[in-house]
């Protein structure tokens, strides 16, 4: 006695999702087939559509359905500022913060030797070409403040400074509304080291 | 600035999977698009194939690509024994245990008032018809020993006993290889209550 082939294939296929092992794949397959066949169909269609339509923006490397994404195509944005982020989600967060009106470059990842992600896996040459277009005055590195994000920031910073570009890093410090009692010691230490003169 | 529509649709579609919220859906979408486009395509094909090919066995209600599943179609199995389980995975586990050569009925769920699953959501009439076919001598209830599985077992047991059928329940007790020191007190208590005479 075994599962029908199309059920086993679905369970195996669900395991391509990150964080999904054999048990959850089985639970997902049963849920879709038993409780949400419409959702399963919607998922299959969405996968097809995304595979068909999504490419990388020629300029900033983020996901886009058109050669040049909305942000890159916007002539009103400051052409001299280029902000480097790890993922499209980071770009969206920065846009929501309404603190930046320059352009972006999305690495689509970060250096992560543990996961086998080295410099060759990031589009560093594309970034280099983009940052050296003659228009960019300042490259702002906004990778995460994780160990991996910091190493990535260092590598990119060295690479771009070698081209004579001005390179900055977004600031570390206390979160807005943060209380000293509740913030982690590392953040508090950074906020102390990077203290600024009052205006 | 927003995500491209096909990306947002994929993230939304991934949320149909149980246990997947907005953050994991986004992570899954990026992973598939960036690292495993072949896997995404395989998943879309597997969903289509499963939706197209998988139905319920007419007799035992498990997933099957044919009207009558392998087990039900096997004339060598004991036709007088019917074992009721919650899910196809439970059936597979029993088959692996090589302890049973009768037939099955798969509820495809369990009573779960918290999740809005009532008696009308289980195929109880299909079970009743199956168990009352005149061939079945004994119905063995093998739902889980969780609160929900126990309530389900009670309901089914009462329903089938009212038809004059012999109804049994698989035993509770110590696991094979289990040590008293490490087993949970509830299991140990049950093993004590349900103790048997030595042969």
mmCIF file of C-alpha atoms in Angstrom:
data_model
loop_
_atom_site.group_PDB
_atom_site.id
_atom_site.type_symbol
_atom_site.label_atom_id
_atom_site.label_comp_id
_atom_site.label_asym_id
_atom_site.label_seq_id
_atom_site.Cartn_x
_atom_site.Cartn_y
_atom_site.Cartn_z
ATOM 1 C CA UNK A 1 0.000 0.000 0.000
ATOM 2 C CA UNK A 2 1.406 3.388 -1.039
ATOM 3 C CA UNK A 3 0.037 6.859 -1.679
ATOM 4 C CA UNK A 4 -1.252 7.500 -5.206
ATOM 5 C CA UNK A 5 1.600 8.871 -7.392
ATOM 6 C CA UNK A 6 0.060 12.336 -7.848
ATOM 7 C CA UNK A 7 -0.248 12.691 -4.062
ATOM 8 C CA UNK A 8 3.363 11.627 -3.483
ATOM 9 C CA UNK A 9 4.515 14.006 -6.216
ATOM 10 C CA UNK A 10 2.619 16.896 -4.620
ATOM 11 C CA UNK A 11 4.122 16.143 -1.197
ATOM 12 C CA UNK A 12 7.614 15.964 -2.752
ATOM 13 C CA UNK A 13 7.042 19.193 -4.686
ATOM 14 C CA UNK A 14 5.945 21.097 -1.567
ATOM 15 C CA UNK A 15 9.315 20.273 -0.001
ATOM 16 C CA UNK A 16 10.969 22.792 -2.369
ATOM 17 C CA UNK A 17 9.546 25.491 -0.072
ATOM 18 C CA UNK A 18 12.080 26.699 2.507
ATOM 19 C CA UNK A 19 11.358 25.389 6.008
ATOM 20 C CA UNK A 20 8.971 22.690 4.771
ATOM 21 C CA UNK A 21 9.964 19.114 5.647
ATOM 22 C CA UNK A 22 8.209 15.805 4.912
ATOM 23 C CA UNK A 23 5.647 16.133 7.727
ATOM 24 C CA UNK A 24 4.538 19.675 6.906
ATOM 25 C CA UNK A 25 4.530 18.904 3.197
ATOM 26 C CA UNK A 26 2.116 16.052 3.888
ATOM 27 C CA UNK A 27 -0.056 18.260 6.089
ATOM 28 C CA UNK A 28 -0.108 20.971 3.415
ATOM 29 C CA UNK A 29 -1.018 18.498 0.671
ATOM 30 C CA UNK A 30 -3.912 17.066 2.700
ATOM 31 C CA UNK A 31 -5.116 20.551 3.594
ATOM 32 C CA UNK A 32 -5.100 21.720 -0.028
ATOM 33 C CA UNK A 33 -6.780 18.604 -1.399
ATOM 34 C CA UNK A 34 -9.315 18.270 1.364
ATOM 35 C CA UNK A 35 -10.106 21.810 2.400
ATOM 36 C CA UNK A 36 -8.932 24.250 -0.225
ATOM 37 C CA UNK A 37 -8.838 22.980 -3.781
ATOM 38 C CA UNK A 38 -9.576 26.517 -5.015
ATOM 39 C CA UNK A 39 -6.541 27.758 -3.076
ATOM 40 C CA UNK A 40 -4.371 25.024 -4.598
ATOM 41 C CA UNK A 41 -5.468 26.051 -8.066
ATOM 42 C CA UNK A 42 -4.830 29.705 -7.242
ATOM 43 C CA UNK A 43 -1.331 28.769 -6.059
ATOM 44 C CA UNK A 44 -0.553 26.830 -9.242
ATOM 45 C CA UNK A 45 -1.721 29.778 -11.378
ATOM 46 C CA UNK A 46 0.247 32.291 -9.286
ATOM 47 C CA UNK A 47 3.426 30.197 -9.613
ATOM 48 C CA UNK A 48 2.971 30.012 -13.387
ATOM 49 C CA UNK A 49 2.303 33.720 -13.668
ATOM 50 C CA UNK A 50 5.252 34.687 -11.476
ATOM 51 C CA UNK A 51 7.631 32.385 -13.374
ATOM 52 C CA UNK A 52 6.387 33.801 -16.660
ATOM 53 C CA UNK A 53 6.263 37.494 -15.772
ATOM 54 C CA UNK A 54 8.890 38.256 -13.158
ATOM 55 C CA UNK A 55 12.365 39.249 -14.215
ATOM 56 C CA UNK A 56 14.999 41.455 -12.619
ATOM 57 C CA UNK A 57 15.033 45.191 -13.207
ATOM 58 C CA UNK A 58 17.918 45.923 -15.605
ATOM 59 C CA UNK A 59 19.096 48.769 -13.448
ATOM 60 C CA UNK A 60 18.428 47.977 -9.786
ATOM 61 C CA UNK A 61 18.091 44.170 -9.949
ATOM 62 C CA UNK A 62 14.791 44.010 -8.007
ATOM 63 C CA UNK A 63 11.892 41.865 -9.209
ATOM 64 C CA UNK A 64 9.985 43.570 -12.001
ATOM 65 C CA UNK A 65 7.536 42.674 -14.745
ATOM 66 C CA UNK A 66 9.020 45.331 -17.012
ATOM 67 C CA UNK A 67 12.668 45.916 -18.007
ATOM 68 C CA UNK A 68 12.919 49.055 -15.856
ATOM 69 C CA UNK A 69 11.072 49.062 -12.497
ATOM 70 C CA UNK A 70 8.877 51.954 -11.316
ATOM 71 C CA UNK A 71 11.507 53.438 -9.046
ATOM 72 C CA UNK A 72 14.293 53.356 -11.628
ATOM 73 C CA UNK A 73 11.961 54.809 -14.251
ATOM 74 C CA UNK A 74 11.028 57.745 -12.001
ATOM 75 C CA UNK A 75 12.967 60.787 -13.233
ATOM 76 C CA UNK A 76 11.930 62.796 -10.147
ATOM 77 C CA UNK A 77 14.055 60.727 -7.806
ATOM 78 C CA UNK A 78 17.566 61.889 -6.933
ATOM 79 C CA UNK A 79 19.785 60.281 -9.539
ATOM 80 C CA UNK A 80 22.934 60.878 -7.508
ATOM 81 C CA UNK A 81 21.959 58.658 -4.554
ATOM 82 C CA UNK A 82 22.150 54.890 -4.698
ATOM 83 C CA UNK A 83 21.010 52.790 -1.739
ATOM 84 C CA UNK A 84 22.136 49.137 -1.604
ATOM 85 C CA UNK A 85 19.726 46.722 0.133
ATOM 86 C CA UNK A 86 19.656 42.958 0.474
ATOM 87 C CA UNK A 87 16.096 42.150 -0.609
ATOM 88 C CA UNK A 88 13.047 43.760 -2.267
ATOM 89 C CA UNK A 89 11.304 43.698 1.136
ATOM 90 C CA UNK A 90 14.019 46.027 2.483
ATOM 91 C CA UNK A 91 13.410 48.408 -0.411
ATOM 92 C CA UNK A 92 9.685 48.454 0.390
ATOM 93 C CA UNK A 93 10.387 49.193 4.069
ATOM 94 C CA UNK A 94 12.631 52.118 3.145
ATOM 95 C CA UNK A 95 9.949 53.440 0.803
ATOM 96 C CA UNK A 96 7.412 53.184 3.625
ATOM 97 C CA UNK A 97 9.764 55.166 5.880
ATOM 98 C CA UNK A 98 9.522 58.085 3.387
ATOM 99 C CA UNK A 99 13.077 58.980 4.317
ATOM 100 C CA UNK A 100 14.733 58.507 0.940
ATOM 101 C CA UNK A 101 14.095 59.700 -2.571
ATOM 102 C CA UNK A 102 17.146 58.350 -4.367
ATOM 103 C CA UNK A 103 17.515 55.099 -6.287
ATOM 104 C CA UNK A 104 18.261 51.542 -5.172
ATOM 105 C CA UNK A 105 20.306 48.494 -5.927
ATOM 106 C CA UNK A 106 18.925 45.185 -4.662
ATOM 107 C CA UNK A 107 21.567 42.505 -4.045
ATOM 108 C CA UNK A 108 18.963 39.718 -3.870
ATOM 109 C CA UNK A 109 20.862 38.156 -1.011
ATOM 110 C CA UNK A 110 23.815 38.613 1.281
ATOM 111 C CA UNK A 111 27.183 36.957 1.779
ATOM 112 C CA UNK A 112 26.587 33.797 3.731
ATOM 113 C CA UNK A 113 29.493 31.329 3.686
ATOM 114 C CA UNK A 114 27.490 28.952 5.915
ATOM 115 C CA UNK A 115 24.836 28.647 3.197
ATOM 116 C CA UNK A 116 27.418 28.594 0.430
ATOM 117 C CA UNK A 117 26.647 32.136 -0.751
ATOM 118 C CA UNK A 118 29.892 33.817 -1.799
ATOM 119 C CA UNK A 119 30.663 37.083 -3.628
ATOM 120 C CA UNK A 120 30.120 35.375 -6.982
ATOM 121 C CA UNK A 121 26.471 34.716 -6.043
ATOM 122 C CA UNK A 122 25.657 38.416 -5.645
ATOM 123 C CA UNK A 123 25.396 40.666 -8.683
ATOM 124 C CA UNK A 124 28.461 42.662 -7.655
ATOM 125 C CA UNK A 125 29.546 43.460 -11.212
ATOM 126 C CA UNK A 126 26.082 44.743 -11.980
ATOM 127 C CA UNK A 127 26.297 46.909 -8.830
ATOM 128 C CA UNK A 128 29.762 48.130 -9.777
ATOM 129 C CA UNK A 129 28.618 49.116 -13.275
ATOM 130 C CA UNK A 130 25.518 50.777 -11.849
ATOM 131 C CA UNK A 131 27.421 52.759 -9.216
ATOM 132 C CA UNK A 132 30.096 53.846 -11.736
ATOM 133 C CA UNK A 133 27.673 55.341 -14.244
ATOM 134 C CA UNK A 134 29.002 58.837 -13.585
ATOM 135 C CA UNK A 135 25.717 60.071 -12.079
ATOM 136 C CA UNK A 136 25.942 58.409 -8.692
ATOM 137 C CA UNK A 137 27.514 60.701 -6.050
ATOM 138 C CA UNK A 138 26.955 58.600 -2.934
ATOM 139 C CA UNK A 139 26.287 54.927 -2.290
ATOM 140 C CA UNK A 140 24.359 54.295 0.939
ATOM 141 C CA UNK A 141 24.772 50.741 2.203
ATOM 142 C CA UNK A 142 21.594 49.571 3.911
ATOM 143 C CA UNK A 143 22.220 45.850 4.315
ATOM 144 C CA UNK A 144 20.992 44.368 7.586
ATOM 145 C CA UNK A 145 22.937 44.753 10.828
ATOM 146 C CA UNK A 146 23.357 41.021 11.133
ATOM 147 C CA UNK A 147 26.767 39.342 10.935
ATOM 148 C CA UNK A 148 26.082 38.449 7.300
ATOM 149 C CA UNK A 149 24.754 41.893 6.424
ATOM 150 C CA UNK A 150 27.766 43.559 8.029
ATOM 151 C CA UNK A 151 30.248 41.382 6.129
ATOM 152 C CA UNK A 152 28.371 42.130 2.928
ATOM 153 C CA UNK A 153 28.462 45.853 3.729
ATOM 154 C CA UNK A 154 32.212 45.687 4.305
ATOM 155 C CA UNK A 155 32.899 43.894 1.024
ATOM 156 C CA UNK A 156 30.715 46.242 -1.010
ATOM 157 C CA UNK A 157 32.095 49.281 0.766
ATOM 158 C CA UNK A 158 35.693 48.345 -0.022
ATOM 159 C CA UNK A 159 34.827 47.556 -3.606
ATOM 160 C CA UNK A 160 33.065 50.858 -4.202
ATOM 161 C CA UNK A 161 35.545 53.018 -2.293
ATOM 162 C CA UNK A 162 38.260 51.570 -4.552
ATOM 163 C CA UNK A 163 36.349 53.185 -7.426
ATOM 164 C CA UNK A 164 36.634 56.561 -5.728
ATOM 165 C CA UNK A 165 32.935 56.646 -4.775
ATOM 166 C CA UNK A 166 31.592 58.165 -1.568
ATOM 167 C CA UNK A 167 30.160 55.299 0.459
ATOM 168 C CA UNK A 168 27.997 55.648 3.598
ATOM 169 C CA UNK A 169 26.186 53.253 5.929
ATOM 170 C CA UNK A 170 22.786 53.854 7.531
ATOM 171 C CA UNK A 171 23.095 54.586 11.251
ATOM 172 C CA UNK A 172 22.803 52.222 14.167
ATOM 173 C CA UNK A 173 21.281 53.333 17.465
ATOM 174 C CA UNK A 174 18.201 53.340 19.634
ATOM 175 C CA UNK A 175 14.876 52.658 17.939
ATOM 176 C CA UNK A 176 12.306 55.477 17.908
ATOM 177 C CA UNK A 177 10.246 55.119 21.087
ATOM 178 C CA UNK A 178 12.949 52.826 22.490
ATOM 179 C CA UNK A 179 13.571 52.693 26.240
ATOM 180 C CA UNK A 180 17.086 52.087 27.527
ATOM 181 C CA UNK A 181 15.738 49.571 30.002
ATOM 182 C CA UNK A 182 14.316 47.378 27.275
ATOM 183 C CA UNK A 183 16.753 47.676 24.401
ATOM 184 C CA UNK A 184 19.429 45.030 23.949
ATOM 185 C CA UNK A 185 22.922 45.898 25.288
ATOM 186 C CA UNK A 186 24.567 45.675 21.858
ATOM 187 C CA UNK A 187 22.235 48.278 20.380
ATOM 188 C CA UNK A 188 22.696 50.500 23.415
ATOM 189 C CA UNK A 189 26.482 50.221 23.111
ATOM 190 C CA UNK A 190 26.326 51.206 19.436
ATOM 191 C CA UNK A 191 24.062 54.131 20.277
ATOM 192 C CA UNK A 192 26.692 55.270 22.779
ATOM 193 C CA UNK A 193 29.685 54.842 20.408
ATOM 194 C CA UNK A 194 27.905 56.622 17.568
ATOM 195 C CA UNK A 195 26.564 59.494 19.668
ATOM 196 C CA UNK A 196 26.161 62.827 17.885
ATOM 197 C CA UNK A 197 26.530 66.460 18.848
ATOM 198 C CA UNK A 198 23.250 68.123 19.673
ATOM 199 C CA UNK A 199 22.407 70.742 17.072
ATOM 200 C CA UNK B 1 6.468 51.800 -4.942
ATOM 201 C CA UNK B 2 4.815 48.388 -4.681
ATOM 202 C CA UNK B 3 5.731 44.844 -5.585
ATOM 203 C CA UNK B 4 4.899 43.767 -9.147
ATOM 204 C CA UNK B 5 1.360 42.261 -9.267
ATOM 205 C CA UNK B 6 2.491 38.734 -10.096
ATOM 206 C CA UNK B 7 4.834 38.777 -7.087
ATOM 207 C CA UNK B 8 2.096 40.010 -4.749
ATOM 208 C CA UNK B 9 -0.282 37.386 -6.143
ATOM 209 C CA UNK B 10 2.259 34.631 -5.544
ATOM 210 C CA UNK B 11 2.852 35.790 -1.953
ATOM 211 C CA UNK B 12 -0.919 35.911 -1.369
ATOM 212 C CA UNK B 13 -1.409 32.478 -2.949
ATOM 213 C CA UNK B 14 1.280 30.883 -0.751
ATOM 214 C CA UNK B 15 -0.719 31.947 2.305
ATOM 215 C CA UNK B 16 -3.321 29.265 1.487
ATOM 216 C CA UNK B 17 -0.789 26.794 2.914
ATOM 217 C CA UNK B 18 -1.475 25.951 6.563
ATOM 218 C CA UNK B 19 0.987 27.594 8.935
ATOM 219 C CA UNK B 20 2.242 30.070 6.334
ATOM 220 C CA UNK B 21 1.789 33.744 7.231
ATOM 221 C CA UNK B 22 2.752 36.909 5.314
ATOM 222 C CA UNK B 23 6.443 36.785 6.299
ATOM 223 C CA UNK B 24 7.024 33.139 5.389
ATOM 224 C CA UNK B 25 4.995 33.529 2.199
ATOM 225 C CA UNK B 26 7.303 36.354 1.158
ATOM 226 C CA UNK B 27 10.379 34.316 2.051
ATOM 227 C CA UNK B 28 9.046 31.336 0.093
ATOM 228 C CA UNK B 29 8.256 33.478 -2.955
ATOM 229 C CA UNK B 30 11.742 35.023 -2.995
ATOM 230 C CA UNK B 31 13.332 31.617 -2.523
ATOM 231 C CA UNK B 32 11.393 30.065 -5.406
ATOM 232 C CA UNK B 33 11.950 32.969 -7.790
ATOM 233 C CA UNK B 34 15.587 33.510 -6.905
ATOM 234 C CA UNK B 35 16.922 30.070 -6.113
ATOM 235 C CA UNK B 36 14.572 27.402 -7.385
ATOM 236 C CA UNK B 37 12.508 28.288 -10.448
ATOM 237 C CA UNK B 38 12.574 24.632 -11.492
ATOM 238 C CA UNK B 39 11.110 23.705 -8.098
ATOM 239 C CA UNK B 40 8.379 26.337 -8.480
ATOM 240 C CA UNK B 41 7.443 24.901 -11.843
ATOM 241 C CA UNK B 42 7.470 21.373 -10.415
ATOM 242 C CA UNK B 43 5.163 22.533 -7.633
ATOM 243 C CA UNK B 44 2.723 24.168 -10.063
ATOM 244 C CA UNK B 45 2.626 20.974 -12.168
ATOM 245 C CA UNK B 46 2.187 18.749 -9.080
ATOM 246 C CA UNK B 47 -0.725 20.891 -7.845
ATOM 247 C CA UNK B 48 -2.405 20.664 -11.250
ATOM 248 C CA UNK B 49 -1.873 16.925 -11.471
ATOM 249 C CA UNK B 50 -3.129 16.296 -7.935
ATOM 250 C CA UNK B 51 -6.230 18.446 -8.462
ATOM 251 C CA UNK B 52 -6.931 16.666 -11.719
ATOM 252 C CA UNK B 53 -6.224 13.085 -10.672
ATOM 253 C CA UNK B 54 -6.970 12.680 -6.982
ATOM 254 C CA UNK B 55 -10.441 11.700 -5.856
ATOM 255 C CA UNK B 56 -11.711 9.746 -2.872
ATOM 256 C CA UNK B 57 -11.923 5.952 -2.948
ATOM 257 C CA UNK B 58 -15.613 5.078 -3.267
ATOM 258 C CA UNK B 59 -15.328 2.514 -0.523
ATOM 259 C CA UNK B 60 -12.805 3.687 2.065
ATOM 260 C CA UNK B 61 -12.737 7.430 1.333
ATOM 261 C CA UNK B 62 -8.923 7.703 1.121
ATOM 262 C CA UNK B 63 -7.218 9.618 -1.694
ATOM 263 C CA UNK B 64 -7.100 7.555 -4.855
ATOM 264 C CA UNK B 65 -6.559 8.072 -8.559
ATOM 265 C CA UNK B 66 -8.925 5.214 -9.342
ATOM 266 C CA UNK B 67 -12.519 4.648 -8.134
ATOM 267 C CA UNK B 68 -11.464 1.780 -5.865
ATOM 268 C CA UNK B 69 -8.083 2.093 -4.087
ATOM 269 C CA UNK B 70 -5.490 -0.708 -3.992
ATOM 270 C CA UNK B 71 -6.413 -1.872 -0.511
ATOM 271 C CA UNK B 72 -10.160 -1.985 -1.143
ATOM 272 C CA UNK B 73 -9.587 -3.792 -4.438
ATOM 273 C CA UNK B 74 -7.468 -6.493 -2.757
ATOM 274 C CA UNK B 75 -9.658 -9.596 -2.380
ATOM 275 C CA UNK B 76 -7.042 -11.276 -0.167
ATOM 276 C CA UNK B 77 -7.637 -8.892 2.717
ATOM 277 C CA UNK B 78 -10.043 -9.860 5.484
ATOM 278 C CA UNK B 79 -13.391 -8.468 4.350
ATOM 279 C CA UNK B 80 -14.906 -8.758 7.834
ATOM 280 C CA UNK B 81 -12.547 -6.254 9.505
ATOM 281 C CA UNK B 82 -12.912 -2.508 9.071
ATOM 282 C CA UNK B 83 -10.423 -0.124 10.680
ATOM 283 C CA UNK B 84 -11.405 3.543 11.004
ATOM 284 C CA UNK B 85 -8.539 6.065 10.875
ATOM 285 C CA UNK B 86 -8.416 9.851 10.704
ATOM 286 C CA UNK B 87 -6.055 10.416 7.776
ATOM 287 C CA UNK B 88 -4.340 8.537 4.912
ATOM 288 C CA UNK B 89 -1.034 8.925 6.797
ATOM 289 C CA UNK B 90 -2.494 6.838 9.647
ATOM 290 C CA UNK B 91 -3.470 4.133 7.172
ATOM 291 C CA UNK B 92 0.078 4.081 5.820
ATOM 292 C CA UNK B 93 1.512 3.771 9.342
ATOM 293 C CA UNK B 94 -0.764 0.818 10.104
ATOM 294 C CA UNK B 95 0.257 -0.820 6.844
ATOM 295 C CA UNK B 96 3.910 -0.328 7.786
ATOM 296 C CA UNK B 97 3.231 -1.993 11.146
ATOM 297 C CA UNK B 98 2.185 -5.165 9.255
ATOM 298 C CA UNK B 99 -0.274 -5.869 12.077
ATOM 299 C CA UNK B 100 -3.508 -5.709 10.115
ATOM 300 C CA UNK B 101 -4.840 -7.319 6.982
ATOM 301 C CA UNK B 102 -8.413 -6.064 6.997
ATOM 302 C CA UNK B 103 -9.893 -3.034 5.241
ATOM 303 C CA UNK B 104 -10.017 0.651 6.174
ATOM 304 C CA UNK B 105 -12.256 3.654 6.331
ATOM 305 C CA UNK B 106 -10.525 7.041 6.274
ATOM 306 C CA UNK B 107 -12.491 9.844 7.936
ATOM 307 C CA UNK B 108 -10.321 12.557 6.368
ATOM 308 C CA UNK B 109 -10.419 14.458 9.617
ATOM 309 C CA UNK B 110 -11.639 14.396 13.177
ATOM 310 C CA UNK B 111 -14.242 16.188 15.245
ATOM 311 C CA UNK B 112 -12.771 19.530 16.190
ATOM 312 C CA UNK B 113 -15.323 22.053 17.470
ATOM 313 C CA UNK B 114 -12.510 24.602 17.988
ATOM 314 C CA UNK B 115 -11.779 24.536 14.248
ATOM 315 C CA UNK B 116 -15.480 24.358 13.335
ATOM 316 C CA UNK B 117 -15.325 20.680 12.323
ATOM 317 C CA UNK B 118 -18.561 18.982 13.396
ATOM 318 C CA UNK B 119 -20.085 15.558 12.646
ATOM 319 C CA UNK B 120 -21.530 16.889 9.369
ATOM 320 C CA UNK B 121 -17.965 17.519 8.111
ATOM 321 C CA UNK B 122 -16.930 13.867 8.398
ATOM 322 C CA UNK B 123 -18.282 11.285 5.982
ATOM 323 C CA UNK B 124 -20.232 9.506 8.706
ATOM 324 C CA UNK B 125 -23.054 8.338 6.439
ATOM 325 C CA UNK B 126 -20.524 6.891 4.031
ATOM 326 C CA UNK B 127 -18.913 5.094 7.020
ATOM 327 C CA UNK B 128 -22.298 3.877 8.258
ATOM 328 C CA UNK B 129 -23.209 2.498 4.835
ATOM 329 C CA UNK B 130 -19.754 0.910 4.502
ATOM 330 C CA UNK B 131 -19.859 -0.733 7.955
ATOM 331 C CA UNK B 132 -23.429 -2.001 7.435
ATOM 332 C CA UNK B 133 -22.723 -3.844 4.193
ATOM 333 C CA UNK B 134 -23.346 -7.212 5.865
ATOM 334 C CA UNK B 135 -19.727 -8.370 5.437
ATOM 335 C CA UNK B 136 -18.124 -6.328 8.213
ATOM 336 C CA UNK B 137 -17.921 -8.263 11.513
ATOM 337 C CA UNK B 138 -15.852 -5.843 13.555
ATOM 338 C CA UNK B 139 -15.064 -2.159 13.344
ATOM 339 C CA UNK B 140 -11.710 -1.206 14.894
ATOM 340 C CA UNK B 141 -11.488 2.456 15.776
ATOM 341 C CA UNK B 142 -7.931 3.719 15.336
ATOM 342 C CA UNK B 143 -8.379 7.477 15.621
ATOM 343 C CA UNK B 144 -5.614 9.284 17.520
ATOM 344 C CA UNK B 145 -5.485 9.306 21.317
ATOM 345 C CA UNK B 146 -5.780 13.073 21.373
ATOM 346 C CA UNK B 147 -8.801 14.820 22.882
ATOM 347 C CA UNK B 148 -10.243 15.288 19.398
ATOM 348 C CA UNK B 149 -9.494 11.733 18.302
ATOM 349 C CA UNK B 150 -11.085 10.349 21.484
ATOM 350 C CA UNK B 151 -14.280 12.370 21.024
ATOM 351 C CA UNK B 152 -14.407 11.211 17.406
ATOM 352 C CA UNK B 153 -13.930 7.601 18.522
ATOM 353 C CA UNK B 154 -16.758 7.946 21.044
ATOM 354 C CA UNK B 155 -19.201 9.376 18.482
ATOM 355 C CA UNK B 156 -18.385 6.771 15.859
ATOM 356 C CA UNK B 157 -18.459 3.986 18.423
ATOM 357 C CA UNK B 158 -21.939 4.922 19.656
ATOM 358 C CA UNK B 159 -23.203 5.306 16.098
ATOM 359 C CA UNK B 160 -21.919 1.895 14.987
ATOM 360 C CA UNK B 161 -22.884 0.033 18.168
ATOM 361 C CA UNK B 162 -26.453 1.304 17.627
ATOM 362 C CA UNK B 163 -26.342 -0.682 14.359
ATOM 363 C CA UNK B 164 -25.528 -3.836 16.311
ATOM 364 C CA UNK B 165 -21.933 -3.917 15.085
ATOM 365 C CA UNK B 166 -19.003 -5.128 17.180
ATOM 366 C CA UNK B 167 -16.795 -2.092 17.784
ATOM 367 C CA UNK B 168 -13.273 -2.152 19.250
ATOM 368 C CA UNK B 169 -10.560 0.432 19.929
ATOM 369 C CA UNK B 170 -6.801 -0.092 19.478
ATOM 370 C CA UNK B 171 -5.024 -0.408 22.817
ATOM 371 C CA UNK B 172 -3.274 2.259 24.833
ATOM 372 C CA UNK B 173 -0.172 1.483 26.854
ATOM 373 C CA UNK B 174 3.596 1.633 26.999
ATOM 374 C CA UNK B 175 5.435 2.015 23.700
ATOM 375 C CA UNK B 176 7.674 -0.851 22.598
ATOM 376 C CA UNK B 177 11.113 -0.161 24.047
ATOM 377 C CA UNK B 178 9.547 2.330 26.442
ATOM 378 C CA UNK B 179 11.070 2.908 29.873
ATOM 379 C CA UNK B 180 8.805 3.765 32.808
ATOM 380 C CA UNK B 181 11.179 6.509 33.849
ATOM 381 C CA UNK B 182 10.791 8.326 30.551
ATOM 382 C CA UNK B 183 7.184 7.740 29.544
ATOM 383 C CA UNK B 184 4.575 10.408 30.325
ATOM 384 C CA UNK B 185 2.434 9.789 33.447
ATOM 385 C CA UNK B 186 -0.840 9.637 31.477
ATOM 386 C CA UNK B 187 0.425 6.842 29.267
ATOM 387 C CA UNK B 188 1.797 4.980 32.277
ATOM 388 C CA UNK B 189 -1.555 5.329 34.071
ATOM 389 C CA UNK B 190 -3.387 3.917 31.045
ATOM 390 C CA UNK B 191 -0.910 1.066 30.813
ATOM 391 C CA UNK B 192 -1.706 0.285 34.450
ATOM 392 C CA UNK B 193 -5.515 0.473 34.060
ATOM 393 C CA UNK B 194 -5.495 -1.651 30.929
ATOM 394 C CA UNK B 195 -3.080 -4.277 32.263
ATOM 395 C CA UNK B 196 -3.539 -7.826 30.957
ATOM 396 C CA UNK B 197 -3.135 -11.298 32.407
ATOM 397 C CA UNK B 198 0.129 -12.935 31.505
ATOM 398 C CA UNK B 199 -0.473 -15.874 29.179
#
